[in-house]
PDB file of C-alpha atoms in Angstrom:
ATOM      1  CA  MET A   1      20.144  19.783  20.059  1.00 43.00           C
ATOM      2  CA  PRO A   2      17.170  17.498  18.616  1.00 47.00           C
ATOM      3  CA  LYS A   3      15.027  19.656  16.532  1.00 46.00           C
ATOM      4  CA  ARG A   4      11.713  19.790  18.800  1.00 46.00           C
ATOM      5  CA  THR A   5       8.081  20.365  16.666  1.00 48.00           C
ATOM      6  CA  VAL A   6       5.516  22.179  17.815  1.00 46.00           C
ATOM      7  CA  GLU A   7       1.831  21.441  17.110  1.00 49.00           C
ATOM      8  CA  THR A   8       0.021  24.077  14.584  1.00 51.00           C
ATOM      9  CA  PRO A   9      -3.098  23.544  13.110  1.00 54.00           C
ATOM     10  CA  LEU A  10      -1.276  22.640   9.917  1.00 59.00           C
ATOM     11  CA  THR A  11       0.767  19.778  11.394  1.00 70.00           C
ATOM     12  CA  GLY A  12      -0.632  16.625  12.732  1.00 76.00           C
ATOM     13  CA  LYS A  13      -0.521  14.541  15.817  1.00 79.00           C
ATOM     14  CA  THR A  14      -0.992  10.838  16.150  1.00 82.00           C
ATOM     15  CA  LYS A  15      -3.655   9.587  18.890  1.00 80.00           C
ATOM     16  CA  ASP A  16      -0.400   7.959  20.908  1.00 82.00           C
ATOM     17  CA  GLY A  17       1.123  12.020  21.055  1.00 83.00           C
ATOM     18  CA  HIS A  18       3.767  12.306  18.332  1.00 87.00           C
ATOM     19  CA  ILE A  19       3.768  15.406  16.725  1.00 90.00           C
ATOM     20  CA  LEU A  20       4.481  15.147  12.840  1.00 92.00           C
ATOM     21  CA  SER A  21       5.781  18.578  10.876  1.00 92.00           C
ATOM     22  CA  GLU A  22       3.528  20.437   8.516  1.00 92.00           C
ATOM     23  CA  LYS A  23       5.750  18.002   5.648  1.00 95.00           C
ATOM     24  CA  GLU A  24       4.897  14.829   7.461  1.00 95.00           C
ATOM     25  CA  GLU A  25       0.849  15.339   8.179  1.00 93.00           C
ATOM     26  CA  LEU A  26       0.664  16.756   4.480  1.00 94.00           C
ATOM     27  CA  PHE A  27       2.529  13.686   2.619  1.00 95.00           C
ATOM     28  CA  CYS A  28       0.340  11.175   4.972  1.00 94.00           C
ATOM     29  CA  ASN A  29      -2.681  13.056   3.825  1.00 92.00           C
ATOM     30  CA  LEU A  30      -1.417  13.017   0.436  1.00 94.00           C
ATOM     31  CA  TYR A  31      -0.411   9.329   0.364  1.00 93.00           C
ATOM     32  CA  VAL A  32      -4.110   8.157   1.341  1.00 90.00           C
ATOM     33  CA  GLN A  33      -5.480  10.008  -1.143  1.00 88.00           C
ATOM     34  CA  THR A  34      -3.624   8.742  -3.924  1.00 86.00           C
ATOM     35  CA  PHE A  35      -1.389   5.786  -2.446  1.00 86.00           C
ATOM     36  CA  ASN A  36       0.993   7.369  -4.655  1.00 92.00           C
ATOM     37  CA  LYS A  37       4.528   7.949  -2.587  1.00 94.00           C
ATOM     38  CA  LEU A  38       5.997   9.307  -5.000  1.00 94.00           C
ATOM     39  CA  GLU A  39       3.465  11.936  -5.806  1.00 95.00           C
ATOM     40  CA  ALA A  40       2.849  12.478  -2.473  1.00 96.00           C
ATOM     41  CA  ILE A  41       7.065  13.107  -1.658  1.00 96.00           C
ATOM     42  CA  ILE A  42       6.720  15.343  -4.525  1.00 96.00           C
ATOM     43  CA  GLU A  43       3.650  17.865  -3.239  1.00 96.00           C
ATOM     44  CA  ALA A  44       4.295  17.386   0.070  1.00 96.00           C
ATOM     45  CA  TYR A  45       7.834  18.294  -0.420  1.00 97.00           C
ATOM     46  CA  LYS A  46       7.739  20.500  -3.044  1.00 96.00           C
ATOM     47  CA  ILE A  47      10.175  18.890  -5.107  1.00 96.00           C
ATOM     48  CA  ASP A  48      11.561  20.924  -8.004  1.00 95.00           C
ATOM     49  CA  LYS A  49      11.917  18.110 -10.943  1.00 95.00           C
ATOM     50  CA  SER A  50      14.042  20.389 -12.670  1.00 96.00           C
ATOM     51  CA  LYS A  51      17.131  19.046 -10.447  1.00 95.00           C
ATOM     52  CA  THR A  52      19.494  16.560 -11.033  1.00 95.00           C
ATOM     53  CA  GLY A  53      18.948  13.686  -9.220  1.00 95.00           C
ATOM     54  CA  TRP A  54      15.175  14.564  -8.169  1.00 96.00           C
ATOM     55  CA  TYR A  55      13.882  11.105  -8.759  1.00 96.00           C
ATOM     56  CA  GLN A  56      16.045   9.361  -6.588  1.00 96.00           C
ATOM     57  CA  THR A  57      16.073  11.667  -4.281  1.00 96.00           C
ATOM     58  CA  VAL A  58      12.143  11.142  -4.077  1.00 96.00           C
ATOM     59  CA  ARG A  59      12.720   7.744  -3.793  1.00 95.00           C
ATOM     60  CA  ASN A  60      14.407   7.514  -0.991  1.00 96.00           C
ATOM     61  CA  MET A  61      12.502  10.349   0.970  1.00 97.00           C
ATOM     62  CA  ALA A  62       9.252   8.208   0.206  1.00 95.00           C
ATOM     63  CA  HIS A  63      11.056   5.005   1.633  1.00 94.00           C
ATOM     64  CA  GLU A  64      12.372   7.106   4.756  1.00 95.00           C
ATOM     65  CA  ASN A  65       8.744   8.500   5.328  1.00 95.00           C
ATOM     66  CA  LEU A  66       7.395   5.161   5.113  1.00 93.00           C
ATOM     67  CA  THR A  67       9.805   3.568   7.326  1.00 93.00           C
ATOM     68  CA  LYS A  68       9.027   5.818   9.990  1.00 94.00           C
ATOM     69  CA  PRO A  69       6.566   3.862  12.991  1.00 92.00           C
ATOM     70  CA  TYR A  70       4.965   6.900  13.751  1.00 93.00           C
ATOM     71  CA  ILE A  71       4.176   8.212  10.126  1.00 94.00           C
ATOM     72  CA  ASN A  72       2.678   4.741   9.359  1.00 92.00           C
ATOM     73  CA  THR A  73       0.377   5.175  12.658  1.00 92.00           C
ATOM     74  CA  ARG A  74      -0.797   8.570  10.931  1.00 92.00           C
ATOM     75  CA  ILE A  75      -1.545   6.969   8.056  1.00 92.00           C
ATOM     76  CA  ARG A  76      -3.350   4.270   9.826  1.00 88.00           C
ATOM     77  CA  GLU A  77      -5.239   6.864  11.671  1.00 89.00           C
ATOM     78  CA  LEU A  78      -6.672   8.450   8.482  1.00 88.00           C
ATOM     79  CA  LEU A  79      -7.363   5.001   6.235  1.00 84.00           C
ATOM     80  CA  ASP A  80      -9.215   4.329   9.395  1.00 81.00           C
ATOM     81  CA  LYS A  81     -11.017   8.418   9.556  1.00 80.00           C
ATOM     82  CA  HIS A  82     -11.785   7.997   5.955  1.00 72.00           C
ATOM     83  CA  HIS A  83     -13.331   5.043   6.415  1.00 66.00           C
ATOM     84  CA  LEU A  84     -11.056   2.764   3.996  1.00 65.00           C
ATOM     85  CA  ASN A  85     -11.852  -0.349   5.891  1.00 70.00           C
ATOM     86  CA  ASP A  86     -10.533  -3.952   5.025  1.00 73.00           C
ATOM     87  CA  GLU A  87     -14.228  -5.332   4.064  1.00 76.00           C
ATOM     88  CA  GLU A  88     -14.044  -2.043   1.508  1.00 75.00           C
ATOM     89  CA  VAL A  89     -10.739  -3.249   0.183  1.00 72.00           C
ATOM     90  CA  ASP A  90     -11.790  -6.776  -0.136  1.00 73.00           C
ATOM     91  CA  LEU A  91     -14.835  -5.792  -1.783  1.00 74.00           C
ATOM     92  CA  GLU A  92     -12.667  -3.866  -4.674  1.00 73.00           C
ATOM     93  CA  SER A  93     -10.819  -6.828  -5.202  1.00 69.00           C
ATOM     94  CA  ALA A  94     -13.091  -8.956  -5.609  1.00 67.00           C
ATOM     95  CA  HIS A  95     -14.596  -6.458  -8.120  1.00 69.00           C
ATOM     96  CA  VAL A  96     -11.299  -6.573  -9.744  1.00 68.00           C
ATOM     97  CA  ILE A  97     -10.337 -10.223  -9.712  1.00 63.00           C
ATOM     98  CA  ARG A  98     -13.612 -11.109 -11.698  1.00 64.00           C
ATOM     99  CA  GLN A  99     -13.829  -8.070 -14.320  1.00 64.00           C
ATOM    100  CA  ASN A 100     -11.610  -8.222 -17.597  1.00 65.00           C
ATOM    101  CA  ALA A 101     -10.628  -4.642 -17.802  1.00 67.00           C
ATOM    102  CA  GLU A 102      -7.240  -2.624 -16.886  1.00 63.00           C
ATOM    103  CA  TYR A 103      -7.601  -2.004 -12.874  1.00 63.00           C
ATOM    104  CA  ASN A 104      -3.603  -1.206 -12.832  1.00 74.00           C
ATOM    105  CA  ALA A 105      -3.720   1.559 -10.401  1.00 62.00           C
ATOM    106  CA  LYS A 106      -6.737   0.319  -8.464  1.00 65.00           C
ATOM    107  CA  ASN A 107      -4.818  -3.365  -7.611  1.00 72.00           C
ATOM    108  CA  SER A 108      -1.512  -0.886  -6.989  1.00 68.00           C
ATOM    109  CA  ALA A 109      -3.589   0.932  -4.406  1.00 66.00           C
ATOM    110  CA  ILE A 110      -4.795  -2.153  -3.054  1.00 71.00           C
ATOM    111  CA  ARG A 111      -1.815  -3.688  -2.833  1.00 75.00           C
ATOM    112  CA  GLU A 112      -0.021  -0.649  -0.800  1.00 69.00           C
ATOM    113  CA  TYR A 113      -2.966  -0.534   1.610  1.00 72.00           C
ATOM    114  CA  ASN A 114      -2.668  -4.387   2.403  1.00 75.00           C
ATOM    115  CA  LEU A 115       1.182  -3.490   2.764  1.00 75.00           C
ATOM    116  CA  ILE A 116       0.354  -0.542   4.914  1.00 69.00           C
ATOM    117  CA  LYS A 117      -2.346  -2.948   7.147  1.00 72.00           C
ATOM    118  CA  GLY A 118       0.356  -5.450   7.135  1.00 73.00           C
ATOM    119  CA  ARG A 119      -2.320  -7.840   6.413  1.00 74.00           C
ATOM    120  CA  HIS A 120       0.080 -10.284   3.921  1.00 68.00           C
ATOM    121  CA  ALA A 121       3.011 -11.952   4.847  1.00 59.00           C
ATOM    122  CA  ASP A 122       5.458 -12.998   2.040  1.00 58.00           C
ATOM    123  CA  LYS A 123       4.535 -16.478   0.113  1.00 55.00           C
ATOM    124  CA  ALA A 124       5.017 -18.231  -2.837  1.00 52.00           C
ATOM    125  CA  ILE A 125       2.739 -20.331  -4.975  1.00 54.00           C
ATOM    126  CA  GLU A 126       4.351 -23.240  -6.353  1.00 60.00           C
ATOM    127  CA  LEU A 127       2.652 -24.793  -9.501  1.00 60.00           C
ATOM    128  CA  LYS A 128       3.581 -28.066 -11.214  1.00 64.00           C
ATOM    129  CA  PHE A 129       1.806 -29.298 -13.619  1.00 66.00           C
ATOM    130  CA  LYS A 130       3.739 -32.076 -15.375  1.00 71.00           C
ATOM    131  CA  GLY A 131       1.959 -35.905 -14.774  1.00 75.00           C
ATOM    132  CA  LYS A 132      -1.176 -34.294 -13.520  1.00 75.00           C
ATOM    133  CA  SER A 133      -4.715 -35.877 -14.790  1.00 78.00           C
ATOM    134  CA  ASP A 134      -7.001 -32.928 -15.937  1.00 75.00           C
ATOM    135  CA  ASP A 135      -8.831 -33.707 -12.522  1.00 79.00           C
ATOM    136  CA  GLU A 136      -5.935 -33.431 -10.507  1.00 79.00           C
ATOM    137  CA  LEU A 137      -5.472 -29.712 -12.602  1.00 75.00           C
ATOM    138  CA  GLU A 138      -8.825 -28.805 -12.099  1.00 77.00           C
ATOM    139  CA  ASN A 139      -9.078 -29.026  -8.205  1.00 78.00           C
ATOM    140  CA  ARG A 140      -5.476 -27.250  -7.948  1.00 75.00           C
ATOM    141  CA  ILE A 141      -6.587 -24.421 -10.169  1.00 74.00           C
ATOM    142  CA  ALA A 142     -10.111 -24.470  -7.588  1.00 74.00           C
ATOM    143  CA  GLU A 143      -7.716 -24.449  -4.525  1.00 75.00           C
ATOM    144  CA  LEU A 144      -5.830 -21.577  -6.012  1.00 69.00           C
ATOM    145  CA  PHE A 145      -7.984 -19.332  -7.020  1.00 65.00           C
ATOM    146  CA  GLY A 146     -10.220 -19.413  -3.549  1.00 67.00           C
ATOM    147  CA  ARG A 147      -6.890 -18.746  -1.674  1.00 61.00           C
ATOM    148  CA  ILE A 148      -6.765 -15.502  -4.593  1.00 58.00           C
ATOM    149  CA  ILE A 149     -10.501 -14.214  -3.359  1.00 57.00           C
ATOM    150  CA  GLY A 150      -9.517 -14.979   0.536  1.00 57.00           C
ATOM    151  CA  ASP A 151      -6.313 -13.128   0.019  1.00 50.00           C
ATOM    152  CA  THR A 152      -7.604  -9.903  -1.903  1.00 46.00           C
ATOM    153  CA  GLY A 153      -5.612  -9.664  -4.496  1.00 46.00           C
ATOM    154  CA  GLY A 154      -2.833 -12.584  -3.848  1.00 45.00           C
ATOM    155  CA  VAL A 155       0.124  -9.799  -2.936  1.00 46.00           C
ATOM    156  CA  GLY A 156       3.293 -11.689  -2.211  1.00 46.00           C
ATOM    157  CA  GLU A 157       2.490 -14.875  -4.596  1.00 47.00           C
ATOM    158  CA  GLU A 158       4.434 -16.034  -7.311  1.00 48.00           C
ATOM    159  CA  GLU A 159       3.210 -18.344  -9.676  1.00 48.00           C
ATOM    160  CA  LYS A 160       6.339 -20.731 -10.479  1.00 46.00           C
ATOM    161  CA  GLY A 161       5.771 -23.135 -13.829  1.00 48.00           C
TER     162      GLY A 161
END
């Protein structure tokens, strides 16, 4: 017999009526705050890191949670509720591209956000430099830079030389 979840003040509910367990709702809230799926699993599900195999368990649980459509729906709803939107992420991404410091965590969060929102398809950029004039190279660089700026971080792009 399937387990039936009853809505409580600690459970979540998607706009389409799917009820999340307390742990699933906590995972969604933690994930929206940090964009760190592993830490969200560890905290929401009270994972004991002293046990053998804990890391693989956490990875599997994170993957499982993020492939459940109702969890992705809830995460998108929470993102919208917390006013994290495409425009804000685009502005942050533009800042990251233009600055000269390390922003690995911010870039990771932007990539995760874009992945969740389904904003990018996998694509590759192939760079060929042999036999090109300086003008051709400058034009190609300008074209690629325009793509990156318009693509908020180049998620899914690979440069091949």
